[in-house]
Structures are given as C-alpha cells and as structure tokens.
Coordinates of C-alpha atoms and ligand atoms in Angstrom, one line a residue:
X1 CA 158.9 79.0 108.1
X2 CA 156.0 78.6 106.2
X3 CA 156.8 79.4 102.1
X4 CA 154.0 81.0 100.4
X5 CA 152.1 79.2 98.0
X6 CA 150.8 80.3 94.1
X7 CA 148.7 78.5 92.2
X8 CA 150.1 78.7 88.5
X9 CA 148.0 79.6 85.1
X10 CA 150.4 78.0 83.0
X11 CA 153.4 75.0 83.5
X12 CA 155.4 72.1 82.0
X13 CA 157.5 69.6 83.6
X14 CA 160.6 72.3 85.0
X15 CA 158.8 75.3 85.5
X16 CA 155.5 77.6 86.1
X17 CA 154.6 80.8 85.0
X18 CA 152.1 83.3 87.0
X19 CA 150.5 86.2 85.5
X20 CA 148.2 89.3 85.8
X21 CA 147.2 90.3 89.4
X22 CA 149.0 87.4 91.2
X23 CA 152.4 88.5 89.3
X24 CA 151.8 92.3 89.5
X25 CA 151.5 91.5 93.9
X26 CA 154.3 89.2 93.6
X27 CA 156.6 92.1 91.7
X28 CA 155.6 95.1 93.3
X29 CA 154.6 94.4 97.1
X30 CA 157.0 91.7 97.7
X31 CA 159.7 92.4 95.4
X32 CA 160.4 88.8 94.0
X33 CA 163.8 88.3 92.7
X34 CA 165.5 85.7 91.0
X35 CA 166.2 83.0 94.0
X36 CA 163.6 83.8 96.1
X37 CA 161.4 80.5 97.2
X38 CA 157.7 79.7 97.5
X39 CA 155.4 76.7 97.0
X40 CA 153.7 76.2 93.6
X41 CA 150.5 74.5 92.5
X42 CA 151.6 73.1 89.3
X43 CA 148.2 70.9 87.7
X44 CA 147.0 69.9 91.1
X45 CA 150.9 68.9 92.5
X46 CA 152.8 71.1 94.8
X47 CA 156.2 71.6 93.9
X48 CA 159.1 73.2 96.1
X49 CA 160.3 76.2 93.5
X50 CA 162.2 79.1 92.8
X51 CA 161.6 82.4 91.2
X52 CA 164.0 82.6 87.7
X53 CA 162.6 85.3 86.6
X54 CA 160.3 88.4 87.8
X55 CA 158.7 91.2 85.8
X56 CA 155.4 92.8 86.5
X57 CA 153.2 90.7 84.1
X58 CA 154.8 87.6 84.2
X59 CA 156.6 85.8 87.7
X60 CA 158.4 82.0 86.0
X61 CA 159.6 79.7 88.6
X62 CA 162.0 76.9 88.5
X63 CA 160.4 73.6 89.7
X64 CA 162.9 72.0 92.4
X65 CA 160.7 68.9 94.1
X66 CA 157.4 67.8 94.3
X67 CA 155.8 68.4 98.0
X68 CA 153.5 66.0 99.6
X69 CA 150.1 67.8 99.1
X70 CA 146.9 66.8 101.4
X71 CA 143.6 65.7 98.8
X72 CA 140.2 67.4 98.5
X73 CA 137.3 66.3 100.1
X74 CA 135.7 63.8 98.1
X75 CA 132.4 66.1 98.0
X76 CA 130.8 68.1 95.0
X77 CA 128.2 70.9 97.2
X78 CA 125.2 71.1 94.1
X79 CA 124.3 74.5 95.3
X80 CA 121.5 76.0 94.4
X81 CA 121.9 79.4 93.7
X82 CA 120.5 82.1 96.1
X83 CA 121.6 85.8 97.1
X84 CA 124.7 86.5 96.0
X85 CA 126.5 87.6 98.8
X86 CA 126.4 84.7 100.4
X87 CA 126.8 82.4 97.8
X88 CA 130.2 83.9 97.6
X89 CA 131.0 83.3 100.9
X90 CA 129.9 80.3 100.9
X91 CA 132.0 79.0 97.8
X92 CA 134.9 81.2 99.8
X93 CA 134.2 78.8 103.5
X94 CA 133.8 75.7 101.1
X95 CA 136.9 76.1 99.5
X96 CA 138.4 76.6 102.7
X97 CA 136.8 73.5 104.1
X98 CA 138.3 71.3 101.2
X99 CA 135.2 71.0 98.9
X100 CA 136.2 69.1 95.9
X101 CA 133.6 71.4 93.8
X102 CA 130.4 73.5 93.3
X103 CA 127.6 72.8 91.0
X104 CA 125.3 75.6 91.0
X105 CA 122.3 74.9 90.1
X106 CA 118.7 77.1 89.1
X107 CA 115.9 75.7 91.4
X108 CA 112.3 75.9 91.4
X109 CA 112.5 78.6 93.9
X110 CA 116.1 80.4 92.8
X111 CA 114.9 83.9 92.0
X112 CA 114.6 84.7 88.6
X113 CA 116.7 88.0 88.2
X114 CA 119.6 85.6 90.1
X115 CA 119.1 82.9 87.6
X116 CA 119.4 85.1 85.0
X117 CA 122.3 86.6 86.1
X118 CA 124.4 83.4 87.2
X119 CA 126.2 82.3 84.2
X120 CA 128.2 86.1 84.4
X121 CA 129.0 85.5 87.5
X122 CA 130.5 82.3 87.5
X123 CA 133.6 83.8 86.3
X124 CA 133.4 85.9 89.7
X125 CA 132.9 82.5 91.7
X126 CA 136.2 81.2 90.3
X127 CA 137.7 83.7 90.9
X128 CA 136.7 83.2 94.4
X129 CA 137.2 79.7 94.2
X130 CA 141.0 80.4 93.4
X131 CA 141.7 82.8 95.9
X132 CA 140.6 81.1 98.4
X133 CA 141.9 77.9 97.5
X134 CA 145.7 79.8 97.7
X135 CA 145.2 81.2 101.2
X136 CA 144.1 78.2 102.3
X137 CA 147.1 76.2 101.0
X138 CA 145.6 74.2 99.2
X139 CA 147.2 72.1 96.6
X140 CA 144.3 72.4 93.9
X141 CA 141.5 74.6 92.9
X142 CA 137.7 73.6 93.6
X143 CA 136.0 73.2 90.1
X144 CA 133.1 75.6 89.8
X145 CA 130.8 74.2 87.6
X146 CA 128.6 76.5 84.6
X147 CA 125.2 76.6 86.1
X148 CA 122.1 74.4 85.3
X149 CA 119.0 73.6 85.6
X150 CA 118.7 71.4 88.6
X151 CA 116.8 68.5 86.8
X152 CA 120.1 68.4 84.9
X153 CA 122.7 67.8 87.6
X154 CA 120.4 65.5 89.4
X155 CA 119.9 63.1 86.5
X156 CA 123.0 63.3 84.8
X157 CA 125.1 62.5 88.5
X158 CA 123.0 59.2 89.0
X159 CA 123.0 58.1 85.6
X160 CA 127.1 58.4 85.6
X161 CA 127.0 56.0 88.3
X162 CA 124.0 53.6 87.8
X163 CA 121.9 52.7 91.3
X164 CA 123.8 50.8 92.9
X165 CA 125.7 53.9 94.3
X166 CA 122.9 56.0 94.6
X167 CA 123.4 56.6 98.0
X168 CA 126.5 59.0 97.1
X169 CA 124.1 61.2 96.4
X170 CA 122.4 63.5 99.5
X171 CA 119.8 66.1 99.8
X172 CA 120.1 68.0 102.5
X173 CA 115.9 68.9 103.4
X174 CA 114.8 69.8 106.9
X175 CA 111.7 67.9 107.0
X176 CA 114.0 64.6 107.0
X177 CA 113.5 63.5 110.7
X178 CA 115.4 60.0 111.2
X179 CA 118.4 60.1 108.4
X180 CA 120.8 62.5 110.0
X181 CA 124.1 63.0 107.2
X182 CA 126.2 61.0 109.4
X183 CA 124.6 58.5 109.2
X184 CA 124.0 58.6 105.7
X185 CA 128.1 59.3 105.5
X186 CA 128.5 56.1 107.4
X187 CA 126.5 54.4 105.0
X188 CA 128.2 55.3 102.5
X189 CA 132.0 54.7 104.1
X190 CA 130.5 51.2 104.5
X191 CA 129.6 50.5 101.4
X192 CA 133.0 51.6 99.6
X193 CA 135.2 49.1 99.7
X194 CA 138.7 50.8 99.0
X195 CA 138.2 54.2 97.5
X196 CA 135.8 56.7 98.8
X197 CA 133.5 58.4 95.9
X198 CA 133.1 61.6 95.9
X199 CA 130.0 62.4 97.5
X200 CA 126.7 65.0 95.6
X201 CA 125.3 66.8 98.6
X202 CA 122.4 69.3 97.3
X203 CA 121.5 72.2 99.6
X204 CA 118.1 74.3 98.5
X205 CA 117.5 77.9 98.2
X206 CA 116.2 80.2 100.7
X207 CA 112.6 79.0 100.3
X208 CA 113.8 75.5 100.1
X209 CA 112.6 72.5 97.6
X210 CA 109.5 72.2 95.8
X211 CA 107.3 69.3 95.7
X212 CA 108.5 68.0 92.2
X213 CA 112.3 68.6 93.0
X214 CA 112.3 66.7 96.3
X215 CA 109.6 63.8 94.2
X216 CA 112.8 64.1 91.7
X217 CA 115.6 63.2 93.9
X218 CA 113.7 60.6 95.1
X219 CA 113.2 59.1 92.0
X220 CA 116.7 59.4 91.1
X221 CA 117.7 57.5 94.4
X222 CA 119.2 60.5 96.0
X223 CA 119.1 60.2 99.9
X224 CA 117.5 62.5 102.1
X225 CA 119.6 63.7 105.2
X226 CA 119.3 66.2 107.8
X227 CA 121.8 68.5 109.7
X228 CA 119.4 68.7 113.1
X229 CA 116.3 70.1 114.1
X230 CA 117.2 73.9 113.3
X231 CA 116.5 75.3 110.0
X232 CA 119.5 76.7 108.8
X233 CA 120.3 79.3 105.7
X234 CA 121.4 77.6 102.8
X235 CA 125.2 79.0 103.2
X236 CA 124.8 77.4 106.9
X237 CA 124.1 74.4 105.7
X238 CA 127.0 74.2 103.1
X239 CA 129.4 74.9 105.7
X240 CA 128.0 72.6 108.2
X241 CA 127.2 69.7 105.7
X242 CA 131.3 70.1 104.5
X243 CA 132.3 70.0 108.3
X244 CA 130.1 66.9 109.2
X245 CA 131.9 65.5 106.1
X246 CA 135.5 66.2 107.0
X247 CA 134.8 64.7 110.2
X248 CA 133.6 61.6 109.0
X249 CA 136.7 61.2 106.4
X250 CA 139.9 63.2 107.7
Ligands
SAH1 N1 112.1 76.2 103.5 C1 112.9 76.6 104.6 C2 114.2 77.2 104.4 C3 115.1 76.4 103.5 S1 116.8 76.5 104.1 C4 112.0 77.6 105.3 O1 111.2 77.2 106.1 O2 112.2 78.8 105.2 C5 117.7 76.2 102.6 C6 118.3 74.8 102.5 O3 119.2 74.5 103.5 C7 117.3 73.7 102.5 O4 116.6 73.5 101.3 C8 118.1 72.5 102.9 O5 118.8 72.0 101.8 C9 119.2 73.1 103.8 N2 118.8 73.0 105.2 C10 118.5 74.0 106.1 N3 118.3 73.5 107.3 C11 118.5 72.2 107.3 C12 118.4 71.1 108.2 N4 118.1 71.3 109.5 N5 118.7 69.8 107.7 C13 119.0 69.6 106.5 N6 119.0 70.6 105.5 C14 118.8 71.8 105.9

C-alpha cells in the first residue's frame, strides 16, 4: 500500500513536526495515533516515519529511514503573470508535472490591476504550490518566486551564468518558425557534459511580448523556441513546454 505523504514545516535530524490545517486533517479526519505510518518530506528528503505524537495543532513524527525520492525537473517556468485563475492552475499542473520553480514575472502587457495585486497573492500561489506538490508525491516543494519586473529575471538569470550557457535560457514566442523546444532541449542536453542545468523557459501573457521584451531576451542570449504552429494560452503553454521537457530528460 501506498503510505501517505506530508511535507513538514518544521524538522531536525529524528523527527518532523506538522501544523495548522495539515495537522488539524491529520487529527480529526483520519484520526492519527501514536504508531500510525506515512511518508515525510523532511528539507527536500523523504523519510519513512511514524506518528509519536497527535494533537490537533501539532502532528510530530519519528523519522525511521530515508526513502529514495525521484528529483525535480531541472526547469524554472518565468511566468508572466496573467488572469488569475489560471495562473493558479497552472502553478497547480506545473507542480504536478515536476517544475523545479516559478518566477512570476510583470510584463509589458500583464494587466495593471494584476500586477498590482501579485505580490498578495504569492502567498496564495505557495500555498498552491505546496498542496499540490503533496498530492503529487513529491519529495520537495516548487519555489515560488516574489514577483518582478521582467527586465529583472531576464538579466539577473544570464548574468549568474555568463554566455556561454545562454542557451539554458528559452522563450517560448509563437512567431519562432524553425527552433521548435526540442530542439532547443537537445541542444542544450548536448552541450552539458555531466550535470543538466536547470533550464529558464519564459512564457508571455495573454497578449504576448512586446517589441523591447522579445529585443531584450535577445540581447541577453535567451533562445527563442516554439511549441508548433497553434497559438496556445499562456497556461497551455506552461503545461506543454513542462511535458516536452520531461520527455526529453525523464
Ligand atoms: N500574442 C498572442 C497570444 C500570446 S499566447 C495572440 O496572438 O493573441 C501567450 C504566450 O504563450 C506567448 O507569449 C508564448 O510565450 C506562449 N505561446 C503560445 N503559443 C505558442 C507557440 N505556438 N509556441 C511558442 N510559444 C507559444
């Protein structure tokens, strides 16, 4: 049988501690006791463990043995933020697809009242993020970045890196014609000679880039790639971008 699996606020090396909601469900709906097993996401490890002791507010477990835990995808999504119902489904599908983390970012064309409103509701994304990340077994949470300015993210990700690995870096556009992401993936695969880096892919809002942002990436040696000939909504494109990836990689 399949244990269930909590991802833990707070640990050290013998045991975890869960709290508010996650402990109250744990109590009341299914009645932990002393003894009773699950998996536990202890700072990114999953550890077979043991419930020692259950109260409403507060679930601590016993850590028994580390499990072998499956990685991330190597990918940060820099989303630019749009509607926000389905930017929280698509940090939900993204977390389920493995996404390493989500940098939301303000573009030329975000709408202003959403721009103004992100940095509140990138508590809401975590949450999201977390959640999701449990139900899909996963062994660690996706970071969710604070938003910014897109000019920000793109600059500050090359210059961590210097050129030489610019091609990490993709932006999804659907005027690209000839660079499909696979084949900018299999560039990049190519090029790494042992460890993979984790890949930038940027996805535009619903009105897609402007001039400056797509002269911008190109200046910062970010790649341009498309996902076919079909214009898809941004939250399409995260998906599909994340399952292109995991095909390349898994
Ligand atoms: N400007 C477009 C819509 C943009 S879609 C319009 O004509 O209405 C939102 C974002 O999704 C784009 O900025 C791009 O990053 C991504 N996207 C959508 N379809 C794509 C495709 N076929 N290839 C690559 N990226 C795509």
């Amino acid at each position: 049988m399949t244990r269930r699996r909590w991802i833990a606020e707070h640990w050290d090396e013998a045991t975890a501690t869960i709290t508010g909601a996650q402990a109250e469900h744990l109590a009341r709906v299914l009645r932990a006791q002393p003894g009773m097993e699950a998996d536990v996401v202890a700072g990114g490890h999953v550890f077979h463990a043991e419930v020692a002791a259950a109260a409403p507010g507060e679930i601590r477990f016993n850590l028994i043995a580390e499990v072998e835990a499956d990685p991330a995808l190597p990918v940060t999504i820099v989303m630019s933020i749009f509607k926000f119902d389905r930017m929280e489904w698509a940090i939900e599908k993204a977390t389920e697809l493995g996404v390493a983390a989500v940098a939301p970012v303000i573009a030329r064309r975000t709408e202003k009242h959403l721009a103004l409103a992100a940095e509140k509701r990138a508590e809401r994304w975590r949450r999201i993020a977390h959640e999701a990340a449990q139900q899909a077994r996963r062994s660690d949470v996706p970071l969710i970045h604070a938003p910014a300015p897109l000019a920000e993210r793109v600059r500050a990700a090359s210059m961590a890196t210097g050129l030489a690995s610019g091609s990490r870096f993709i932006v999804l556009a659907e005027q690209e014609r000839t660079t499909t992401l696979r084949l900018a993936l299999e560039e990049v695969i190519a090029g790494a000679q042992a460890d993979m880096p984790t890949l930038e892919i940027a996805i535009g809002p619903e009105g897609g880039w402007a001039a400056d942002e797509e002269a911008l990436f190109d200046a910062n040696g970010w790649r341009a790639a498309s996902l076919g000939p079909r214009i898809l909504r941004a939250e399409t494109a995260a998906i599909a971008a994340l399952a292109v990836v995991a095909s390349c990689l898994e």
